[in-house]
Amino acid sequence: MRLPAFLPDATKAVVRTLDSMDLERAGVEGIVVNVLHLSSKPGASVLRKLGGIGRFMGWRGVVACDSGGYQIYSLASRSRKLGTVSERGLRYRLPGDTSSELLTPEKCIEKQFQMRADIMFCLDYCTHPNAPTEVQRESVARTVEWAKRCKQVFARRVEALPSGDVRPLLFAVVQGGADPDLRRRCAEELLEIGFDGYGYGGWPVSSNGTLVEAVAYVRELIPASLPLHALGIGKPESIVRCAELGYGLFDCTLPTRDGRRGTAYVSVDGFAGISPGGSFYELVRIRDDRYRRDESPLDDGCDCPACRGYSRAYLRHLFDSGDPTGQRLATLHNLRFYARLVAQLQARTGSFED
Ligand SMILES: [Zn+2]
């Protein structure tokens, strides 16, 4: 997979409204699935039996698997009934489930092997950026301890892999909130254990919408030769900024969620003004009345099915009529926009290093 790459979230083994062939046609090279949701439905053992997540969903590209740490943090911040932390791991209950489950670091890796993920993530303990220092300290201590336990299970499972099977990669997540000392300690201890790659953990955006300083700092802490995943970072200008810093992997629900809501990312002048602060794209609200008679495509520079085959007027009509085809075409277009954006960044990587 060429870097930087944008991996759409296929949390439940599907990017809503699209199938795997659509993703391939949009130029997507990898997806991110979620260990929690897939353990609940269809179940990790079912996926193992069916040859793994890629075969299950007819997807030939890379599968990265989220450890579930962030999701349990979100559940826990809603209610202690939905998520709690202990030394053993994270206990959670997904909405709609009747009983809770304990996700230990060991189980987290076992399940990712059952699902045959290509990029696996260690279980981490995510916190709120404004959480007190003692909570951030606990988050770093547990994240490092759990990463150690994940690595042990991973090493055993890799040894037992049948010959010819491709060895997956194991990534660890750097926590530490806004405290540079804690971020450094977390990165150093994880580097000492040794992983194939790392992830930026925690909330990446400040209240004014810009990236927090820790994002740049974590890249400085991890040697440039090792890939770094900007977990949850996905605004186009943030991707450009992070790629400039040396981040290689991105995932975010933004383009797909926005597509379903009728917001399209449209390139300006063929990405000529590409820069973290540049105006290289605009947002088109497809439902807007001004497109009622607009015969032009969504994006002149785009080769996706929505832009090749249909006018803004027709897309607007689909959204206006509440037909799911509108959501599907807008999602396809947004993913194609992201694929075109990262292709531009791949071509420019050399200049970033200058
Ligand atoms: Zn398009």
mmCIF file of N, CA, C and O in Angstrom, residues 157-230:
data_model
loop_
_atom_site.group_PDB
_atom_site.id
_atom_site.type_symbol
_atom_site.label_atom_id
_atom_site.label_comp_id
_atom_site.label_asym_id
_atom_site.label_seq_id
_atom_site.Cartn_x
_atom_site.Cartn_y
_atom_site.Cartn_z
ATOM 1 N N ARG A 157 1.377 -16.194 18.372
ATOM 2 C CA ARG A 157 0.504 -16.514 17.240
ATOM 3 C C ARG A 157 1.273 -16.469 15.917
ATOM 4 O O ARG A 157 1.009 -17.267 15.022
ATOM 5 N N VAL A 158 2.215 -15.543 15.794
ATOM 6 C CA VAL A 158 3.004 -15.445 14.555
ATOM 7 C C VAL A 158 3.852 -16.703 14.378
ATOM 8 O O VAL A 158 3.941 -17.259 13.277
ATOM 9 N N GLU A 159 4.427 -17.183 15.486
ATOM 10 C CA GLU A 159 5.246 -18.404 15.416
ATOM 11 C C GLU A 159 4.435 -19.592 14.932
ATOM 12 O O GLU A 159 4.942 -20.473 14.252
ATOM 13 N N ALA A 160 3.151 -19.609 15.324
ATOM 14 C CA ALA A 160 2.296 -20.753 14.989
ATOM 15 C C ALA A 160 1.623 -20.621 13.614
ATOM 16 O O ALA A 160 0.884 -21.516 13.205
ATOM 17 N N LEU A 161 1.888 -19.510 12.905
ATOM 18 C CA LEU A 161 1.245 -19.324 11.589
ATOM 19 C C LEU A 161 1.723 -20.381 10.602
ATOM 20 O O LEU A 161 2.919 -20.687 10.558
ATOM 21 N N PRO A 162 0.824 -20.941 9.802
ATOM 22 C CA PRO A 162 1.258 -21.901 8.788
ATOM 23 C C PRO A 162 2.234 -21.228 7.811
ATOM 24 O O PRO A 162 2.090 -20.027 7.530
ATOM 25 N N SER A 163 3.194 -21.989 7.307
ATOM 26 C CA SER A 163 4.153 -21.361 6.388
ATOM 27 C C SER A 163 3.395 -20.908 5.142
ATOM 28 O O SER A 163 2.475 -21.573 4.680
ATOM 29 N N GLY A 164 3.804 -19.788 4.633
ATOM 30 C CA GLY A 164 3.101 -19.237 3.469
ATOM 31 C C GLY A 164 2.106 -18.164 3.863
ATOM 32 O O GLY A 164 1.717 -17.345 3.041
ATOM 33 N N ASP A 165 1.655 -18.166 5.123
ATOM 34 C CA ASP A 165 0.744 -17.106 5.564
ATOM 35 C C ASP A 165 1.533 -15.816 5.758
ATOM 36 O O ASP A 165 2.645 -15.842 6.275
ATOM 37 N N VAL A 166 0.953 -14.732 5.322
ATOM 38 C CA VAL A 166 1.637 -13.439 5.476
ATOM 39 C C VAL A 166 1.561 -13.012 6.942
ATOM 40 O O VAL A 166 0.497 -13.082 7.562
ATOM 41 N N ARG A 167 2.710 -12.596 7.479
ATOM 42 C CA ARG A 167 2.728 -12.136 8.869
ATOM 43 C C ARG A 167 2.024 -10.783 8.962
ATOM 44 O O ARG A 167 2.355 -9.855 8.238
ATOM 45 N N PRO A 168 1.017 -10.682 9.860
ATOM 46 C CA PRO A 168 0.385 -9.368 10.011
ATOM 47 C C PRO A 168 1.326 -8.388 10.711
ATOM 48 O O PRO A 168 2.399 -8.779 11.179
ATOM 49 N N LEU A 169 0.928 -7.127 10.759
ATOM 50 C CA LEU A 169 1.719 -6.108 11.455
ATOM 51 C C LEU A 169 1.009 -5.748 12.760
ATOM 52 O O LEU A 169 -0.221 -5.772 12.825
ATOM 53 N N LEU A 170 1.794 -5.409 13.765
ATOM 54 C CA LEU A 170 1.209 -5.000 15.045
ATOM 55 C C LEU A 170 1.594 -3.553 15.346
ATOM 56 O O LEU A 170 2.782 -3.202 15.346
ATOM 57 N N PHE A 171 0.572 -2.732 15.557
ATOM 58 C CA PHE A 171 0.770 -1.314 15.879
ATOM 59 C C PHE A 171 0.391 -1.066 17.342
ATOM 60 O O PHE A 171 -0.538 -1.688 17.848
ATOM 61 N N ALA A 172 1.096 -0.147 17.985
ATOM 62 C CA ALA A 172 0.749 0.273 19.355
ATOM 63 C C ALA A 172 0.352 1.744 19.333
ATOM 64 O O ALA A 172 0.800 2.498 18.467
ATOM 65 N N VAL A 173 -0.483 2.134 20.278
ATOM 66 C CA VAL A 173 -1.042 3.493 20.274
ATOM 67 C C VAL A 173 -0.374 4.349 21.350
ATOM 68 O O VAL A 173 -0.272 3.933 22.505
ATOM 69 N N VAL A 174 0.078 5.532 20.945
ATOM 70 C CA VAL A 174 0.741 6.460 21.874
ATOM 71 C C VAL A 174 -0.320 7.334 22.548
ATOM 72 O O VAL A 174 -1.008 8.099 21.887
ATOM 73 N N GLN A 175 -0.446 7.180 23.862
ATOM 74 C CA GLN A 175 -1.379 8.017 24.639
ATOM 75 C C GLN A 175 -0.580 9.061 25.425
ATOM 76 O O GLN A 175 0.624 9.185 25.241
ATOM 77 N N GLY A 176 -1.248 9.777 26.307
ATOM 78 C CA GLY A 176 -0.548 10.780 27.125
ATOM 79 C C GLY A 176 -1.207 12.143 27.102
ATOM 80 O O GLY A 176 -0.691 13.092 27.686
ATOM 81 N N GLY A 177 -2.339 12.253 26.430
ATOM 82 C CA GLY A 177 -3.096 13.504 26.418
ATOM 83 C C GLY A 177 -2.262 14.675 25.932
ATOM 84 O O GLY A 177 -1.495 14.559 24.975
ATOM 85 N N ALA A 178 -2.399 15.809 26.611
ATOM 86 C CA ALA A 178 -1.700 17.037 26.182
ATOM 87 C C ALA A 178 -0.369 17.203 26.901
ATOM 88 O O ALA A 178 0.306 18.227 26.723
ATOM 89 N N ASP A 179 0.030 16.218 27.703
ATOM 90 C CA ASP A 179 1.247 16.340 28.509
ATOM 91 C C ASP A 179 2.452 15.794 27.721
ATOM 92 O O ASP A 179 2.545 14.577 27.497
ATOM 93 N N PRO A 180 3.391 16.668 27.316
ATOM 94 C CA PRO A 180 4.513 16.196 26.495
ATOM 95 C C PRO A 180 5.360 15.134 27.197
ATOM 96 O O PRO A 180 5.824 14.194 26.554
ATOM 97 N N ASP A 181 5.543 15.267 28.519
ATOM 98 C CA ASP A 181 6.353 14.271 29.239
ATOM 99 C C ASP A 181 5.717 12.889 29.182
ATOM 100 O O ASP A 181 6.396 11.888 28.973
ATOM 101 N N LEU A 182 4.377 12.883 29.373
ATOM 102 C CA LEU A 182 3.682 11.587 29.327
ATOM 103 C C LEU A 182 3.698 11.004 27.918
ATOM 104 O O LEU A 182 3.888 9.804 27.727
ATOM 105 N N ARG A 183 3.518 11.866 26.917
ATOM 106 C CA ARG A 183 3.577 11.392 25.527
ATOM 107 C C ARG A 183 4.960 10.782 25.257
ATOM 108 O O ARG A 183 5.081 9.740 24.628
ATOM 109 N N ARG A 184 6.018 11.470 25.722
ATOM 110 C CA ARG A 184 7.375 10.976 25.472
ATOM 111 C C ARG A 184 7.602 9.645 26.177
ATOM 112 O O ARG A 184 8.110 8.700 25.593
ATOM 113 N N ARG A 185 7.142 9.589 27.445
ATOM 114 C CA ARG A 185 7.342 8.345 28.188
ATOM 115 C C ARG A 185 6.615 7.186 27.492
ATOM 116 O O ARG A 185 7.159 6.098 27.325
ATOM 117 N N CYS A 186 5.380 7.454 27.071
ATOM 118 C CA CYS A 186 4.595 6.400 26.407
ATOM 119 C C CYS A 186 5.302 5.940 25.135
ATOM 120 O O CYS A 186 5.480 4.740 24.909
ATOM 121 N N ALA A 187 5.745 6.895 24.310
ATOM 122 C CA ALA A 187 6.399 6.547 23.039
ATOM 123 C C ALA A 187 7.693 5.762 23.312
ATOM 124 O O ALA A 187 7.939 4.731 22.671
ATOM 125 N N GLU A 188 8.489 6.228 24.271
ATOM 126 C CA GLU A 188 9.776 5.554 24.536
ATOM 127 C C GLU A 188 9.559 4.119 25.015
ATOM 128 O O GLU A 188 10.240 3.195 24.568
ATOM 129 N N GLU A 189 8.593 3.957 25.916
ATOM 130 C CA GLU A 189 8.373 2.598 26.441
ATOM 131 C C GLU A 189 7.815 1.667 25.367
ATOM 132 O O GLU A 189 8.176 0.497 25.302
ATOM 133 N N LEU A 190 6.954 2.204 24.509
ATOM 134 C CA LEU A 190 6.418 1.365 23.423
ATOM 135 C C LEU A 190 7.513 1.031 22.412
ATOM 136 O O LEU A 190 7.600 -0.098 21.915
ATOM 137 N N LEU A 191 8.384 2.013 22.140
ATOM 138 C CA LEU A 191 9.486 1.769 21.189
ATOM 139 C C LEU A 191 10.422 0.698 21.735
ATOM 140 O O LEU A 191 10.971 -0.109 20.982
ATOM 141 N N GLU A 192 10.584 0.680 23.053
ATOM 142 C CA GLU A 192 11.463 -0.320 23.647
ATOM 143 C C GLU A 192 10.888 -1.735 23.481
ATOM 144 O O GLU A 192 11.610 -2.686 23.212
ATOM 145 N N ILE A 193 9.551 -1.837 23.614
ATOM 146 C CA ILE A 193 8.917 -3.156 23.394
ATOM 147 C C ILE A 193 9.072 -3.522 21.910
ATOM 148 O O ILE A 193 9.375 -4.654 21.571
ATOM 149 N N GLY A 194 8.878 -2.533 21.043
ATOM 150 C CA GLY A 194 9.106 -2.738 19.605
ATOM 151 C C GLY A 194 7.864 -3.163 18.843
ATOM 152 O O GLY A 194 7.333 -4.254 19.070
ATOM 153 N N PHE A 195 7.378 -2.305 17.964
ATOM 154 C CA PHE A 195 6.200 -2.611 17.147
ATOM 155 C C PHE A 195 6.490 -2.266 15.688
ATOM 156 O O PHE A 195 7.453 -1.565 15.387
ATOM 157 N N ASP A 196 5.617 -2.781 14.810
ATOM 158 C CA ASP A 196 5.805 -2.517 13.375
ATOM 159 C C ASP A 196 5.415 -1.095 13.016
ATOM 160 O O ASP A 196 5.881 -0.544 12.013
ATOM 161 N N GLY A 197 4.513 -0.531 13.805
ATOM 162 C CA GLY A 197 4.054 0.830 13.557
ATOM 163 C C GLY A 197 3.366 1.353 14.798
ATOM 164 O O GLY A 197 3.188 0.613 15.781
ATOM 165 N N TYR A 198 2.961 2.607 14.735
ATOM 166 C CA TYR A 198 2.378 3.256 15.917
ATOM 167 C C TYR A 198 1.165 4.062 15.500
ATOM 168 O O TYR A 198 0.975 4.362 14.316
ATOM 169 N N GLY A 199 0.353 4.415 16.490
ATOM 170 C CA GLY A 199 -0.823 5.228 16.208
ATOM 171 C C GLY A 199 -0.859 6.417 17.144
ATOM 172 O O GLY A 199 -0.397 6.329 18.293
ATOM 173 N N TYR A 200 -1.396 7.527 16.645
ATOM 174 C CA TYR A 200 -1.632 8.678 17.523
ATOM 175 C C TYR A 200 -2.933 8.407 18.264
ATOM 176 O O TYR A 200 -3.982 8.241 17.635
ATOM 177 N N GLY A 201 -2.871 8.359 19.613
ATOM 178 C CA GLY A 201 -4.072 8.087 20.397
ATOM 179 C C GLY A 201 -4.585 9.337 21.086
ATOM 180 O O GLY A 201 -3.821 10.241 21.400
ATOM 181 N N GLY A 202 -5.864 9.376 21.307
ATOM 182 C CA GLY A 202 -6.464 10.507 22.016
ATOM 183 C C GLY A 202 -7.091 11.487 21.053
ATOM 184 O O GLY A 202 -7.004 11.329 19.825
ATOM 185 N N TRP A 203 -7.725 12.500 21.621
ATOM 186 C CA TRP A 203 -8.462 13.466 20.814
ATOM 187 C C TRP A 203 -7.492 14.377 20.066
ATOM 188 O O TRP A 203 -6.660 15.034 20.681
ATOM 189 N N PRO A 204 -7.571 14.442 18.718
ATOM 190 C CA PRO A 204 -6.539 15.178 17.971
ATOM 191 C C PRO A 204 -6.837 16.654 17.681
ATOM 192 O O PRO A 204 -5.958 17.368 17.216
ATOM 193 N N VAL A 205 -8.085 17.083 17.916
ATOM 194 C CA VAL A 205 -8.479 18.427 17.460
ATOM 195 C C VAL A 205 -8.857 19.310 18.651
ATOM 196 O O VAL A 205 -9.559 18.865 19.557
ATOM 197 N N SER A 206 -8.385 20.567 18.641
ATOM 198 C CA SER A 206 -8.722 21.481 19.735
ATOM 199 C C SER A 206 -10.093 22.106 19.484
ATOM 200 O O SER A 206 -10.687 21.900 18.414
ATOM 201 N N SER A 207 -10.575 22.888 20.452
ATOM 202 C CA SER A 207 -11.944 23.406 20.351
ATOM 203 C C SER A 207 -12.117 24.343 19.141
ATOM 204 O O SER A 207 -13.220 24.488 18.618
ATOM 205 N N ASN A 208 -11.004 24.953 18.650
ATOM 206 C CA ASN A 208 -11.152 25.828 17.472
ATOM 207 C C ASN A 208 -10.972 25.066 16.149
ATOM 208 O O ASN A 208 -10.884 25.662 15.085
ATOM 209 N N GLY A 209 -10.899 23.739 16.242
ATOM 210 C CA GLY A 209 -10.872 22.927 15.026
ATOM 211 C C GLY A 209 -9.483 22.642 14.479
ATOM 212 O O GLY A 209 -9.347 21.923 13.490
ATOM 213 N N THR A 210 -8.427 23.190 15.106
ATOM 214 C CA THR A 210 -7.075 22.914 14.605
ATOM 215 C C THR A 210 -6.488 21.705 15.340
ATOM 216 O O THR A 210 -6.960 21.331 16.411
ATOM 217 N N LEU A 211 -5.456 21.121 14.738
ATOM 218 C CA LEU A 211 -4.842 19.945 15.352
ATOM 219 C C LEU A 211 -4.100 20.351 16.630
ATOM 220 O O LEU A 211 -3.461 21.407 16.681
ATOM 221 N N VAL A 212 -4.183 19.515 17.660
ATOM 222 C CA VAL A 212 -3.477 19.829 18.907
ATOM 223 C C VAL A 212 -1.968 19.619 18.706
ATOM 224 O O VAL A 212 -1.541 18.879 17.807
ATOM 225 N N GLU A 213 -1.168 20.279 19.560
ATOM 226 C CA GLU A 213 0.291 20.216 19.401
ATOM 227 C C GLU A 213 0.835 18.796 19.527
ATOM 228 O O GLU A 213 1.851 18.452 18.931
ATOM 229 N N ALA A 214 0.139 17.980 20.330
ATOM 230 C CA ALA A 214 0.627 16.612 20.563
ATOM 231 C C ALA A 214 0.734 15.813 19.262
ATOM 232 O O ALA A 214 1.550 14.893 19.160
ATOM 233 N N VAL A 215 -0.067 16.186 18.252
ATOM 234 C CA VAL A 215 -0.038 15.436 16.980
ATOM 235 C C VAL A 215 1.362 15.551 16.342
ATOM 236 O O VAL A 215 1.955 14.553 15.929
ATOM 237 N N ALA A 216 1.887 16.781 16.288
ATOM 238 C CA ALA A 216 3.226 16.973 15.717
ATOM 239 C C ALA A 216 4.287 16.360 16.629
ATOM 240 O O ALA A 216 5.256 15.749 16.167
ATOM 241 N N TYR A 217 4.070 16.481 17.943
ATOM 242 C CA TYR A 217 5.069 15.995 18.895
ATOM 243 C C TYR A 217 5.227 14.470 18.815
ATOM 244 O O TYR A 217 6.338 13.946 18.836
ATOM 245 N N VAL A 218 4.112 13.766 18.682
ATOM 246 C CA VAL A 218 4.180 12.296 18.609
ATOM 247 C C VAL A 218 4.968 11.866 17.365
ATOM 248 O O VAL A 218 5.756 10.923 17.419
ATOM 249 N N ARG A 219 4.806 12.591 16.251
ATOM 250 C CA ARG A 219 5.587 12.231 15.053
ATOM 251 C C ARG A 219 7.086 12.409 15.307
ATOM 252 O O ARG A 219 7.907 11.626 14.845
ATOM 253 N N GLU A 220 7.426 13.451 16.089
ATOM 254 C CA GLU A 220 8.849 13.660 16.420
ATOM 255 C C GLU A 220 9.394 12.519 17.280
ATOM 256 O O GLU A 220 10.567 12.181 17.203
ATOM 257 N N LEU A 221 8.523 11.952 18.115
ATOM 258 C CA LEU A 221 8.974 10.916 19.057
ATOM 259 C C LEU A 221 9.189 9.560 18.389
ATOM 260 O O LEU A 221 9.954 8.738 18.867
ATOM 261 N N ILE A 222 8.458 9.331 17.285
ATOM 262 C CA ILE A 222 8.552 8.026 16.603
ATOM 263 C C ILE A 222 9.504 8.175 15.416
ATOM 264 O O ILE A 222 9.316 9.058 14.574
ATOM 265 N N PRO A 223 10.543 7.314 15.329
ATOM 266 C CA PRO A 223 11.487 7.430 14.203
ATOM 267 C C PRO A 223 10.770 7.462 12.851
ATOM 268 O O PRO A 223 9.788 6.737 12.649
ATOM 269 N N ALA A 224 11.261 8.300 11.964
ATOM 270 C CA ALA A 224 10.588 8.516 10.674
ATOM 271 C C ALA A 224 10.462 7.238 9.856
ATOM 272 O O ALA A 224 9.579 7.120 9.006
ATOM 273 N N SER A 225 11.323 6.252 10.127
ATOM 274 C CA SER A 225 11.278 5.011 9.345
ATOM 275 C C SER A 225 10.061 4.154 9.711
ATOM 276 O O SER A 225 9.729 3.217 8.986
ATOM 277 N N LEU A 226 9.415 4.462 10.846
ATOM 278 C CA LEU A 226 8.288 3.634 11.290
ATOM 279 C C LEU A 226 6.966 4.311 10.944
ATOM 280 O O LEU A 226 6.805 5.506 11.178
ATOM 281 N N PRO A 227 6.006 3.537 10.382
ATOM 282 C CA PRO A 227 4.734 4.162 10.005
ATOM 283 C C PRO A 227 3.934 4.623 11.212
ATOM 284 O O PRO A 227 3.951 3.981 12.260
ATOM 285 N N LEU A 228 3.251 5.741 11.035
ATOM 286 C CA LEU A 228 2.432 6.304 12.110
ATOM 287 C C LEU A 228 1.029 6.566 11.568
ATOM 288 O O LEU A 228 0.863 7.194 10.524
ATOM 289 N N HIS A 229 0.050 6.047 12.309
ATOM 290 C CA HIS A 229 -1.353 6.161 11.886
ATOM 291 C C HIS A 229 -2.015 7.283 12.692
ATOM 292 O O HIS A 229 -1.978 7.258 13.916
ATOM 293 N N ALA A 230 -2.587 8.238 11.974
ATOM 294 C CA ALA A 230 -3.287 9.347 12.632
ATOM 295 C C ALA A 230 -4.734 8.912 12.865
ATOM 296 O O ALA A 230 -5.613 9.185 12.056
#
